[in-house]
Tab-separated table of C-alpha atoms and ligand atoms in Angstrom:
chain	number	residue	atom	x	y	z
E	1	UNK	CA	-49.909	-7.496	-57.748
E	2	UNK	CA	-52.233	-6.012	-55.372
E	3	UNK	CA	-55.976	-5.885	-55.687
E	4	UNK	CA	-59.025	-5.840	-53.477
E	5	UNK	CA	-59.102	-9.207	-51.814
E	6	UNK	CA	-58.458	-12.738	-52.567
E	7	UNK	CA	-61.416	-12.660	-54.555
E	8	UNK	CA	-60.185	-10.633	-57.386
E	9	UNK	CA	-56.587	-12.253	-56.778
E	10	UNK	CA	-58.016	-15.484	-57.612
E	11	UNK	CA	-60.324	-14.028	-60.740
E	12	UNK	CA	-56.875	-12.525	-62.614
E	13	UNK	CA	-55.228	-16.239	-61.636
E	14	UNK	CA	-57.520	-18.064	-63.362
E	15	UNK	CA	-57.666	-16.040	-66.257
E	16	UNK	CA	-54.464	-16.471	-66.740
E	17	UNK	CA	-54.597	-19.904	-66.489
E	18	UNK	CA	-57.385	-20.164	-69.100
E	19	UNK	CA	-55.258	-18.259	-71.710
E	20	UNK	CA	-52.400	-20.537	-70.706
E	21	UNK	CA	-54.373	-23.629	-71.389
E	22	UNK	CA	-55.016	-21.760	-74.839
E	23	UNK	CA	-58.502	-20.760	-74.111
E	24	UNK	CA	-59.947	-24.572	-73.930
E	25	UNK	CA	-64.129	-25.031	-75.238
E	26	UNK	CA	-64.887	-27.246	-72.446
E	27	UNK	CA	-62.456	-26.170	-69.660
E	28	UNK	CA	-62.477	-27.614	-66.237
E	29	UNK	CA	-60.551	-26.840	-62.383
E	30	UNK	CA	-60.943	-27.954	-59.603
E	31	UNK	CA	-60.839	-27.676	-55.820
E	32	UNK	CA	-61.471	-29.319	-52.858
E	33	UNK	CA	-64.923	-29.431	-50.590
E	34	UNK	CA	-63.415	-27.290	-48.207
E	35	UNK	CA	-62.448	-24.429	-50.889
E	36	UNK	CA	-63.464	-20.881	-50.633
E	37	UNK	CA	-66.918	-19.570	-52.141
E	38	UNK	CA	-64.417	-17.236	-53.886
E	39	UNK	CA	-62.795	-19.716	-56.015
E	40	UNK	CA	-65.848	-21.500	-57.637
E	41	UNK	CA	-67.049	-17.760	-57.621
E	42	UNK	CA	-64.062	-16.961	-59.456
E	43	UNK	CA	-63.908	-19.856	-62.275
E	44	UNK	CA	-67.854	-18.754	-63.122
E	45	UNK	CA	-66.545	-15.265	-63.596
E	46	UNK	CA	-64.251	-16.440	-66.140
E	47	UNK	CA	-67.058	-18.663	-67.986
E	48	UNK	CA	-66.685	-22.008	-66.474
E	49	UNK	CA	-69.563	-24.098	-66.679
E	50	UNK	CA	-71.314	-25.337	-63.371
E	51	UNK	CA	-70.475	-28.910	-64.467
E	52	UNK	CA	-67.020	-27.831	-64.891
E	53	UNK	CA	-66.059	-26.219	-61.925
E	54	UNK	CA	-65.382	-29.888	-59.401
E	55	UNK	CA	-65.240	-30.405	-55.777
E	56	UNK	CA	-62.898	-32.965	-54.842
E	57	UNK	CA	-63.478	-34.908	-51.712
E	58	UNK	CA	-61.295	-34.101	-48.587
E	59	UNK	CA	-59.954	-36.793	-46.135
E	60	UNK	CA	-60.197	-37.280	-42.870
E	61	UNK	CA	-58.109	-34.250	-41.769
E	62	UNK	CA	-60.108	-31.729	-44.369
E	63	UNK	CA	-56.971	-31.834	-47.146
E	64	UNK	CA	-57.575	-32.896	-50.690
E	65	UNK	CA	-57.661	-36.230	-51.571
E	66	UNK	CA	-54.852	-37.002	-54.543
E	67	UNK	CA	-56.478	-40.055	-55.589
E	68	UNK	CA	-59.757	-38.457	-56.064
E	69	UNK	CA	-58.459	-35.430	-58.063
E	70	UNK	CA	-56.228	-38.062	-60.288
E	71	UNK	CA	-59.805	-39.779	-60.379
E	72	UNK	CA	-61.923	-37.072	-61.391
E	73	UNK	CA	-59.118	-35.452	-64.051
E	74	UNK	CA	-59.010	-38.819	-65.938
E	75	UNK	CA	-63.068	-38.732	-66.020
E	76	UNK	CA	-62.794	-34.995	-67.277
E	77	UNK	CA	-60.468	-35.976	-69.886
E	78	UNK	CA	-62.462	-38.677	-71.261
E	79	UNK	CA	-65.820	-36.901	-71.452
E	80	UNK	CA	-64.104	-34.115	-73.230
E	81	UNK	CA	-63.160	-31.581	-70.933
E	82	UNK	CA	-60.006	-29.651	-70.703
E	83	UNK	CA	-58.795	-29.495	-67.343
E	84	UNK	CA	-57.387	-25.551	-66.753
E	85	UNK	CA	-56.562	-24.763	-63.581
E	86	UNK	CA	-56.329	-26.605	-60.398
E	87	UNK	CA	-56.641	-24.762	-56.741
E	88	UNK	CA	-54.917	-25.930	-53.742
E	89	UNK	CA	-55.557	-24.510	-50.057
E	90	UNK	CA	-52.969	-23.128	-47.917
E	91	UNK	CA	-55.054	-22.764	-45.144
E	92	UNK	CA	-59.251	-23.444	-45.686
E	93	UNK	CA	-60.921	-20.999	-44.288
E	94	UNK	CA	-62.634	-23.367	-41.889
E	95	UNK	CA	-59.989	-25.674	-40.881
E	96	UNK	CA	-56.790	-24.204	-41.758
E	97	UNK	CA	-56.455	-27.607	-43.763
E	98	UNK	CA	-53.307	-27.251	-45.945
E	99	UNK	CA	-53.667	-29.268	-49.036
E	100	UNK	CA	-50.629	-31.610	-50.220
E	101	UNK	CA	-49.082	-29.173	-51.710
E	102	UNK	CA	-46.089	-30.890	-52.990
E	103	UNK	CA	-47.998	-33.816	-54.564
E	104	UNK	CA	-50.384	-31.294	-56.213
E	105	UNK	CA	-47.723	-29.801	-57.344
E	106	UNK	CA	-45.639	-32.886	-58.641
E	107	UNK	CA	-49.552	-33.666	-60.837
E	108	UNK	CA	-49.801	-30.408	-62.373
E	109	UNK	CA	-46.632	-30.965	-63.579
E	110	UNK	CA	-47.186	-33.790	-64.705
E	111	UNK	CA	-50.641	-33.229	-66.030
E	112	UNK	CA	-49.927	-29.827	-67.414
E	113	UNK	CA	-52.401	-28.208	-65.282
E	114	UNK	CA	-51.709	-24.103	-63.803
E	115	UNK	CA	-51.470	-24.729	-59.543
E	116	UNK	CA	-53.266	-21.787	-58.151
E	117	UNK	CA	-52.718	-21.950	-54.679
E	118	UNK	CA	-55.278	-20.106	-52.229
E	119	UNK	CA	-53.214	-18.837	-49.575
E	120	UNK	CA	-55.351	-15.888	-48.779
E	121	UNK	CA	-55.626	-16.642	-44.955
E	122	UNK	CA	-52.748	-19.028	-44.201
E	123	UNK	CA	-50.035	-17.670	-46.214
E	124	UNK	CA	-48.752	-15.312	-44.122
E	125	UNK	CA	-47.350	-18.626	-41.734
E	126	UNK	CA	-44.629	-18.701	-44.234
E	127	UNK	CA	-42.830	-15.678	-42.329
E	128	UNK	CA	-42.832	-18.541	-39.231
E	129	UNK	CA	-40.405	-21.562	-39.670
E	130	UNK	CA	-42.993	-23.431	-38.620
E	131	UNK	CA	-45.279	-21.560	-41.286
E	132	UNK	CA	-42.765	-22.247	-43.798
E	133	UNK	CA	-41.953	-25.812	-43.372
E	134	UNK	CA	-45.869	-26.416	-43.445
E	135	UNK	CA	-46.389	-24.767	-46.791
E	136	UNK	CA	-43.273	-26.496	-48.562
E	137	UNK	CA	-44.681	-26.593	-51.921
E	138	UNK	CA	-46.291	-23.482	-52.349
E	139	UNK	CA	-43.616	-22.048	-53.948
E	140	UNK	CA	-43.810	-24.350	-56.780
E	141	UNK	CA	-47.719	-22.930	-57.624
E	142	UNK	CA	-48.167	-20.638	-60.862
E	143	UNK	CA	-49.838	-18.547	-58.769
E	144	UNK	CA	-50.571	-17.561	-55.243
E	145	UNK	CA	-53.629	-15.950	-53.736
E	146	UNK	CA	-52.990	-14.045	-51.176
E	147	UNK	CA	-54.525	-11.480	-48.077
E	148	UNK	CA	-52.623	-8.868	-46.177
E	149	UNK	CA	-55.638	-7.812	-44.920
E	150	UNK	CA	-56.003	-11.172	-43.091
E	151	UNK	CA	-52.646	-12.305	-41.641
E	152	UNK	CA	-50.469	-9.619	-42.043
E	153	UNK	CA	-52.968	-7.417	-39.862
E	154	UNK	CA	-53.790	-4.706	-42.927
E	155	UNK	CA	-56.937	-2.780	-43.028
E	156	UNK	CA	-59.442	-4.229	-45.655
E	157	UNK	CA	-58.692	-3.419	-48.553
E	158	UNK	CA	-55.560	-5.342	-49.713
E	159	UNK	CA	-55.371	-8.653	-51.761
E	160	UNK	CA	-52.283	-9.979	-53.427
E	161	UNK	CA	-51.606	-12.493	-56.291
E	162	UNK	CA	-48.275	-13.658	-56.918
E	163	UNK	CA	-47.442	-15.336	-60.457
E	164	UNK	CA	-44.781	-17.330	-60.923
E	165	UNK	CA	-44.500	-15.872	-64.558
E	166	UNK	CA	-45.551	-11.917	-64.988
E	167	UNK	CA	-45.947	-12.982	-68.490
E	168	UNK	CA	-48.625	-15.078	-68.207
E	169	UNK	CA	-50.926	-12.290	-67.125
E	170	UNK	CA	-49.636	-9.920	-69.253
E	171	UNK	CA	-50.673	-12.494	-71.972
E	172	UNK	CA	-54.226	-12.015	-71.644
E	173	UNK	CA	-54.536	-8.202	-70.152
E	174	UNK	CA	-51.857	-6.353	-71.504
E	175	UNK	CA	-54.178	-4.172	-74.284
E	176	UNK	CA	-52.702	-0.389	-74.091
E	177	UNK	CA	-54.798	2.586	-74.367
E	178	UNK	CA	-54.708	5.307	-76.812
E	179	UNK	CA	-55.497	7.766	-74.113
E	180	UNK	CA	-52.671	6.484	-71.880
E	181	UNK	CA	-50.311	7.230	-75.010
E	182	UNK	CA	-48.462	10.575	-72.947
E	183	UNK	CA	-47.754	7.956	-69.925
E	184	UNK	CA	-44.460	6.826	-69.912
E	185	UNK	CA	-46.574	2.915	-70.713
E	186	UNK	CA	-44.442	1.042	-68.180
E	187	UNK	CA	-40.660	2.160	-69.512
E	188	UNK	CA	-38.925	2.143	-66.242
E	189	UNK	CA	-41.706	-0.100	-64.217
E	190	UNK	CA	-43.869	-2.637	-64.480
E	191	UNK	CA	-47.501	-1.644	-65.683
E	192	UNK	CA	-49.776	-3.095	-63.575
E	193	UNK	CA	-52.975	-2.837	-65.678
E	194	UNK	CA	-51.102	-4.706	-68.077
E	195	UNK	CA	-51.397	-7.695	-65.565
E	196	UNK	CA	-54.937	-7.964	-64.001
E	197	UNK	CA	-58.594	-6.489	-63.805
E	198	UNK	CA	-57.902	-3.239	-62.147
E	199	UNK	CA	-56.359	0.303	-63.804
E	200	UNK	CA	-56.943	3.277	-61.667
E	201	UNK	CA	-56.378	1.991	-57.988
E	202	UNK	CA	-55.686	3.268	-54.592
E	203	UNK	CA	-52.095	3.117	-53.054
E	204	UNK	CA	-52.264	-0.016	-51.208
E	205	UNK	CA	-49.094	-0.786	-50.911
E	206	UNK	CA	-48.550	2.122	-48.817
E	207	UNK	CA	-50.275	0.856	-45.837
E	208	UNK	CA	-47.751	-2.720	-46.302
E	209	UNK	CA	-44.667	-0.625	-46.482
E	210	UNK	CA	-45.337	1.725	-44.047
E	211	UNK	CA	-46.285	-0.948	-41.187
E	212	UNK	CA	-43.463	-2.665	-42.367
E	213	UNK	CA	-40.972	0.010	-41.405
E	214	UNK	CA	-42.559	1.260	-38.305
E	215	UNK	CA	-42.805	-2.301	-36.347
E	216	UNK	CA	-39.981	-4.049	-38.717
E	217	UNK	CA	-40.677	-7.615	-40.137
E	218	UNK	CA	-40.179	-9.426	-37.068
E	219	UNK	CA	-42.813	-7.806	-35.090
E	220	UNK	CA	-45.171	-9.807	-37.928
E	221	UNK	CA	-43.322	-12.373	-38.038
E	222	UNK	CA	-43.719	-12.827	-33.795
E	223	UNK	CA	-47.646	-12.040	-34.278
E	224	UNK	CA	-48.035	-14.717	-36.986
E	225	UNK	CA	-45.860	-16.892	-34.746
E	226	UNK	CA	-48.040	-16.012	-31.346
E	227	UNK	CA	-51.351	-17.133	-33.473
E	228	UNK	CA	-49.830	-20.266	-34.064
E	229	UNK	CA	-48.860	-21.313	-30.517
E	230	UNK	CA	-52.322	-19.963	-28.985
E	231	UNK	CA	-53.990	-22.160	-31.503
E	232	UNK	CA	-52.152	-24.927	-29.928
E	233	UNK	CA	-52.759	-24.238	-26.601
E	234	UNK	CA	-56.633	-23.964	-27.561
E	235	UNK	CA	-56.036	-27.190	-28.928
E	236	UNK	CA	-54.406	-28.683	-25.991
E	237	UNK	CA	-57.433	-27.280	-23.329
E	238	UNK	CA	-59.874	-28.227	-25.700
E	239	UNK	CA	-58.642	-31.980	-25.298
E	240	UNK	CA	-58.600	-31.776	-21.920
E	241	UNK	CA	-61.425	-30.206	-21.216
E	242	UNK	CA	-64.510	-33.064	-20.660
E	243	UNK	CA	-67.139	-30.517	-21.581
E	244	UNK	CA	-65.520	-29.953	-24.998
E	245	UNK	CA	-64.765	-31.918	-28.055
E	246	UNK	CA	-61.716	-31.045	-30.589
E	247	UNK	CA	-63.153	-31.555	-34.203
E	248	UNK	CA	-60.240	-30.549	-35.743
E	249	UNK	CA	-56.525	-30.516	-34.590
E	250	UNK	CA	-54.683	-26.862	-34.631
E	251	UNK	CA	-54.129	-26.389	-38.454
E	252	UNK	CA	-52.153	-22.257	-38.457
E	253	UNK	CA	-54.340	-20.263	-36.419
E	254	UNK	CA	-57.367	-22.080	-36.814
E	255	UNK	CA	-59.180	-25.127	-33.787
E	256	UNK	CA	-62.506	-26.507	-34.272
E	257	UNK	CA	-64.782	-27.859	-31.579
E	258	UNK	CA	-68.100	-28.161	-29.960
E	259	UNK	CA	-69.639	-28.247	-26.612
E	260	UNK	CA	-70.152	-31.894	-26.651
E	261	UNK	CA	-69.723	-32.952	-22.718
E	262	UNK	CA	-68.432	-36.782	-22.343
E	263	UNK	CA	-70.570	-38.976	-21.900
E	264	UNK	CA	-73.859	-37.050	-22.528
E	265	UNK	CA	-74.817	-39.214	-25.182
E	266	UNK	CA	-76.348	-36.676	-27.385
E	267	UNK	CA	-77.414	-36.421	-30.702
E	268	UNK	CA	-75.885	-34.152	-33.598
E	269	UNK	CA	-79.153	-32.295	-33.500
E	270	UNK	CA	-79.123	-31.160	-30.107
E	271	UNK	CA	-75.914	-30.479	-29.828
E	272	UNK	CA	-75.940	-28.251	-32.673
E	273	UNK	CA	-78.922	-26.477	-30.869
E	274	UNK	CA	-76.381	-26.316	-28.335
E	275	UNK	CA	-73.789	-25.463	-29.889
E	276	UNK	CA	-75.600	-22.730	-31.723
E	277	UNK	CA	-76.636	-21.171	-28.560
E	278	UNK	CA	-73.289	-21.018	-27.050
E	279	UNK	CA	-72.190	-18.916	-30.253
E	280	UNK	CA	-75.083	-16.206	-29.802
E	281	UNK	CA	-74.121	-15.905	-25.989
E	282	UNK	CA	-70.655	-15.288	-26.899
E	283	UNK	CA	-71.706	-12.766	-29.205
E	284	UNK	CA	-73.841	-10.881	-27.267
E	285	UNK	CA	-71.865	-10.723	-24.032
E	286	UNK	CA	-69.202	-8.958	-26.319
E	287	UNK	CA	-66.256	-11.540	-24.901
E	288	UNK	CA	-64.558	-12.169	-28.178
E	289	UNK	CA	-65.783	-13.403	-31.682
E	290	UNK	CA	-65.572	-16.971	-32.380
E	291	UNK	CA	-67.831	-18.002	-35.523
E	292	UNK	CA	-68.768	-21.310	-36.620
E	293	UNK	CA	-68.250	-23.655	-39.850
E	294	UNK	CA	-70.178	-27.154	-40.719
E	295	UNK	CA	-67.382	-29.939	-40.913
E	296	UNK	CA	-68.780	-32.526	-43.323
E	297	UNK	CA	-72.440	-31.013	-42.262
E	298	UNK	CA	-71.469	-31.253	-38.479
E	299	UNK	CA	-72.103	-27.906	-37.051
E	300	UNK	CA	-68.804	-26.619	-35.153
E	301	UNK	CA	-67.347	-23.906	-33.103
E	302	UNK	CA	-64.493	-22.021	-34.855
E	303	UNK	CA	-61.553	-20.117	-33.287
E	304	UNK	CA	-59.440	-18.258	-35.653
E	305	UNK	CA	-56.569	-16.534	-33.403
E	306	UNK	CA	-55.720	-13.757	-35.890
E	307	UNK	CA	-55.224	-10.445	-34.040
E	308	UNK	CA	-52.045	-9.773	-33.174
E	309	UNK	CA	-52.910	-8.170	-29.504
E	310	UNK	CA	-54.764	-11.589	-28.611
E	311	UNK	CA	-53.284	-13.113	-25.404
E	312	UNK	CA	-53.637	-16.840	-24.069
E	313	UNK	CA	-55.955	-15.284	-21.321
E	314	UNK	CA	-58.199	-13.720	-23.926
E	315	UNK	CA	-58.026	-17.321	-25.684
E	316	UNK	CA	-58.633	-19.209	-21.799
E	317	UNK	CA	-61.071	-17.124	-20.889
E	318	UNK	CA	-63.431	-17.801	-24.069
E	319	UNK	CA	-62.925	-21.115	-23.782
E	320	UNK	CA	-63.699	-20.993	-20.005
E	321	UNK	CA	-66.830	-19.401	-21.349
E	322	UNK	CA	-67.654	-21.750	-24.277
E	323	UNK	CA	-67.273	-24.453	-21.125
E	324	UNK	CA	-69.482	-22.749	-18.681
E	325	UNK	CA	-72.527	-21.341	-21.394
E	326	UNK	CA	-72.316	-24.879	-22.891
E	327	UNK	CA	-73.023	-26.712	-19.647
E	328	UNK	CA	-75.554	-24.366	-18.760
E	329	UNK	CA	-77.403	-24.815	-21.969
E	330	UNK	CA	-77.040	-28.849	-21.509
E	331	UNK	CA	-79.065	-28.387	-18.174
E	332	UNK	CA	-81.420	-26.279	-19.378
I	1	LIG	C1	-59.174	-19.118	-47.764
I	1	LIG	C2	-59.835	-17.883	-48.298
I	1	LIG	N1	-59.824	-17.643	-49.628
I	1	LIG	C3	-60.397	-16.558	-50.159
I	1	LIG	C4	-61.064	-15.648	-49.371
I	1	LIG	C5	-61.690	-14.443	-50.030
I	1	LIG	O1	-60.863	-13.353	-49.825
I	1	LIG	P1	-61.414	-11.827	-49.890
I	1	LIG	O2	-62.487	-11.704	-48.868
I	1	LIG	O3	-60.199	-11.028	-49.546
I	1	LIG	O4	-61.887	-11.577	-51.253
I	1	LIG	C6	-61.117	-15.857	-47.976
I	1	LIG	C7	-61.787	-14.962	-47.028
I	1	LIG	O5	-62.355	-13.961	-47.166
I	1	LIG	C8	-60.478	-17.003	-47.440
I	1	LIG	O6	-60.490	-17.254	-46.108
């Protein structure tokens, strides 16, 4: 189903996994530290209680930790909560962490817990084999979150949720309407309002289809595939470079790092003053747009190769200029 954004994808997930749970008093989900706004966002909208809604902790490498979700479930279950839905990252929006998916997957079985997997910005690798082999898993979620508008290069807007079984939204949102009655109420084709949040709506999949046919799935699947490798390369630089330091490894499209240059001996602070300078030059001198993300509260330099038209000397030449304003603002 299409909708606005991963935002409202995630929203019609979870309230199908709330009816699925059979509409619990005390329900809980949970997601890791490194989860979207949207899906904490998303469980209030559907009446969670702050104290229900739980961030798991994330290891070294940003992914969820299994024994602390195991951990925190069991707690749940013993002060009364029913655990509803738990959410999975394909791709955090600061790291491009990829949860263990199969292991998540292999608990909510086990558990009896709905997987909602937000794949909004890294699903899209699965058209890679790369992509693919790194999200083994995902296909076992109840449902997927997912963006067009993010890795398959659409204009905003265009969201997508994927459920494993159409019936569990249709569950909790199929209603009819008596002024709908002369409609032919989804006789030859699914209804759509029958399975989320949205009736009248624009034709979104239009803009899908039609790119689709005029460059032809490869031409997406080379893009996605060309994001990948540049992040690698950034990667790669970054650890060679002595001015800069790799936070995190290339995780999809996404590096993080900071001007840190070896041996300078300085503090978090001031390199975050840094750091933060080096961002606003960026911006201003118009070179490309890198934005950054706090890693466990350490303040970090974000490069999210998403555009299709981006080369390795667009990538080179940013970092050349991350090197060159960083080193500046260290002698100033
Ligand atoms: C991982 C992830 N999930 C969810 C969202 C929210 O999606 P949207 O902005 O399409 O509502 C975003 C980014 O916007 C994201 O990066």
């Amino acid at each position: 189903m299409l909708t606005s954004g991963g935002s409202a994808a995630s929203v019609d997930a979870f309230v199908a996994a709330r009816e699925a749970a059979g509409n619990p008093e005390r329900p809980s989900v949970y997601m890791s530290d490194q989860s979207h706004s949207a899906q904490a966002r998303a469980a209030v909208i559907v009446g969670i209680r702050r104290e229900g809604i739980r961030m798991v902790a994330t290891d070294g490498e940003y992914c969820l930790d299994m024994k602390a979700l195991a951990r925190a479930v069991a707690e749940d279950r013993a002060a009364g909560f029913q655990p509803m839905a738990i959410c999975a990252n394909a791709g955090a929006s600061s790291t491009g962490a990829i949860d263990p998916l199969q292991e998540m997957a292999d608990f909510c079985e086990a558990e009896d817990i709905w997987l909602h997997v937000d794949a909004a910005y890294g699903g899209f690798a699965a058209l890679t084999r790369d992509g693919a082999r790194l999200l083994a898993g995902i296909e076992r979620a109840d449902s997927i979150g997912l963006d067009p508008h993010k890795w398959l290069f659409q204009p905003y807007e265009v969201g997508c949720l994927l459920v494993k079984d159409a019936s569990k939204l249709e569950d909790v949102f199929a209603f009819g309407t008596t002024v709908l009655q002369d409609t032919i109420w989804g006789a030859n084709h699914p209804n759509i309002n029958d399975r989320g949040l949205q009736l009248s709506r624009s034709f979104r999949a239009l803009k899908i289809w039609m790119s689709i046919q005029t460059f032809g799935m490869s031409a997406f699947r080379r893009a996605v595939s060309k994001g990948m490798e540049l992040s690698k390369r950034a990667e790669a630089y970054v650890q060679e470079s002595r001015t800069l330091e790799l936070l995190t490894p290339a995780s999809l499209g996404i590096v993080c790092m900071r001007v840190n240059p070896a041996g300078a001996g300085l503090k978090d602070e001031t390199l975050e003053e840094i750091n933060r300078e080096v961002l606003a030059r960026l911006f201003w001198d118009d070179l490309a747009f890198v934005s950054s993300t706090s890693l466990h509260g350490t303040f970090s330099l974000r490069l999210c190769i998403i555009n299709h038209s981006t080369s390795w000397n667009d990538v080179r030449e940013t970092l050349e200029a991350v090197e060159r304003f960083g080193e500046e603002a260290v002698a100033a």
